[in-house]
Coordinates of C-alpha atoms in Angstrom, one line a residue:
M1215 CA 76.3 88.5 79.5
E1216 CA 79.7 87.8 80.8
Y1217 CA 79.8 87.7 84.6
G1218 CA 83.5 88.4 84.7
L1219 CA 85.8 90.9 82.9
T1220 CA 89.1 89.0 82.5
K1221 CA 92.5 89.9 81.4
K1222 CA 95.7 87.8 81.0
V1223 CA 98.7 89.8 82.4
N1224 CA 102.4 89.7 81.9
Y1225 CA 103.2 90.0 85.7
T1226 CA 103.9 87.5 88.4
F1227 CA 101.0 86.5 90.6
E1228 CA 102.2 88.8 93.4
K1229 CA 103.0 91.7 91.1
A1230 CA 99.5 91.3 89.5
I1231 CA 97.8 91.7 93.0
E1232 CA 99.9 94.7 93.7
R1233 CA 99.0 96.3 90.3
I1234 CA 95.4 95.6 90.5
T1235 CA 95.2 97.1 94.0
E1236 CA 97.0 100.2 92.9
E1237 CA 94.9 100.7 89.9
L1238 CA 91.6 100.1 92.0
K1239 CA 92.9 102.7 94.6
K1240 CA 93.3 105.3 91.9
E1241 CA 89.6 104.8 91.2
G1242 CA 88.4 105.1 94.7
F1243 CA 88.3 101.4 95.5
G1244 CA 89.6 99.9 98.6
I1245 CA 90.3 96.2 99.5
L1246 CA 88.0 95.1 102.3
T1247 CA 88.8 91.4 102.3
T1248 CA 91.5 89.2 100.9
I1249 CA 90.9 85.4 100.7
D1250 CA 93.8 83.1 99.8
V1251 CA 91.9 80.2 98.3
K1252 CA 94.9 77.9 97.7
D1253 CA 95.9 78.3 101.5
T1254 CA 92.4 78.1 102.7
L1255 CA 91.6 74.8 100.8
K1256 CA 94.9 73.3 102.0
K1257 CA 94.1 74.1 105.6
K1258 CA 90.4 73.2 105.6
I1259 CA 90.4 70.1 103.3
D1260 CA 94.0 69.4 102.7
V1261 CA 93.8 69.6 99.0
E1262 CA 96.2 71.4 96.5
F1263 CA 95.0 74.2 94.4
H1264 CA 96.8 76.7 92.1
K1265 CA 97.4 80.3 93.3
Y1266 CA 94.1 82.0 93.6
I1267 CA 93.3 85.3 95.6
I1268 CA 89.8 86.8 96.1
L1269 CA 90.0 90.6 96.7
G1270 CA 86.8 92.2 98.1
A1271 CA 86.9 95.6 96.4
C1272 CA 84.6 98.5 97.3
N1273 CA 84.0 102.1 96.3
P1274 CA 82.2 103.6 99.2
N1275 CA 80.5 106.3 97.1
F1276 CA 79.0 103.8 94.7
A1277 CA 78.1 101.2 97.4
Y1278 CA 76.3 103.9 99.4
H1279 CA 74.4 105.1 96.3
S1280 CA 73.6 101.6 95.2
L1281 CA 72.4 100.7 98.7
Q1282 CA 70.0 103.6 98.7
I1283 CA 68.5 102.3 95.4
E1284 CA 68.4 98.5 96.4
E1285 CA 68.9 97.7 100.0
L1286 CA 69.3 94.0 99.5
L1287 CA 72.3 94.7 97.2
G1288 CA 74.5 94.2 100.0
L1289 CA 74.2 90.4 99.3
L1290 CA 76.2 91.0 96.1
L1291 CA 78.8 93.3 97.6
P1292 CA 81.8 93.9 97.6
C1293 CA 82.8 93.7 94.0
N1294 CA 85.1 90.5 93.8
V1295 CA 88.3 90.7 92.0
I1296 CA 90.3 87.5 91.4
V1297 CA 93.9 87.0 90.6
F1298 CA 94.9 83.3 89.7
E1299 CA 97.6 81.5 88.0
K1300 CA 97.0 78.7 85.7
E1301 CA 99.2 76.8 83.3
D1302 CA 102.1 79.3 84.0
S1303 CA 99.9 82.3 83.2
V1304 CA 98.4 84.9 85.5
Y1305 CA 94.9 86.3 85.1
V1306 CA 93.0 89.0 86.7
S1307 CA 89.1 89.0 86.6
I1308 CA 86.7 91.6 87.9
M1309 CA 83.0 90.9 88.6
N1310 CA 80.8 92.5 85.9
P1311 CA 78.6 95.0 87.8
E1312 CA 76.0 94.9 85.3
I1313 CA 75.1 91.5 86.7
M1314 CA 74.0 93.2 89.9
A1315 CA 71.3 95.2 87.8
E1316 CA 70.3 92.1 86.1
V1317 CA 69.9 90.1 89.3
T1318 CA 68.0 92.8 91.1
K1319 CA 65.8 93.6 88.2
N1320 CA 65.8 97.1 89.5
P1321 CA 66.0 99.5 86.4
A1322 CA 67.5 102.2 88.8
M1323 CA 70.6 100.0 89.2
T1324 CA 71.3 99.9 85.4
E1325 CA 73.0 103.3 85.1
V1326 CA 75.1 102.9 88.3
A1327 CA 76.1 99.4 87.2
R1328 CA 77.1 100.8 83.7
Q1329 CA 79.2 103.6 85.5
V1330 CA 81.0 101.1 87.6
K1331 CA 81.6 98.8 84.7
D1332 CA 83.3 101.5 82.7
I1333 CA 85.6 102.3 85.8
L1334 CA 86.4 98.6 86.4
T1335 CA 87.2 98.2 82.6
R1336 CA 89.4 101.1 82.7
V1337 CA 91.2 99.5 85.9
L1338 CA 91.7 96.3 84.0
N1339 CA 92.9 97.9 80.9
N1340 CA 95.4 99.8 83.0
I1341 CA 97.2 96.8 84.5

């Protein structure tokens, strides 16, 4: 099973972040955290890295429902979305939520994960 759903996009890095954020919002996801990996690595260990942002996306309804099923699921939340630039191309990748069901080994998580994957696949297709 792929742990990420990835798409190469025809946007600038900044526009890709804007577009994925907009599409996530349309589906009820908010961005809780933004980590600029390039900037963080430069500040912390003085190394160069390509443009790479991690967005912590969360749909509160799905998060609440999932946490009722599997309390320790918080260890795997929020759903990470990455936008990165590599070799003059920009990519957007979203964590495959089916991994959560697989990791927890809780059969009740399977349907929730499938629903969220369908939504996130639609988000990715719309950018």
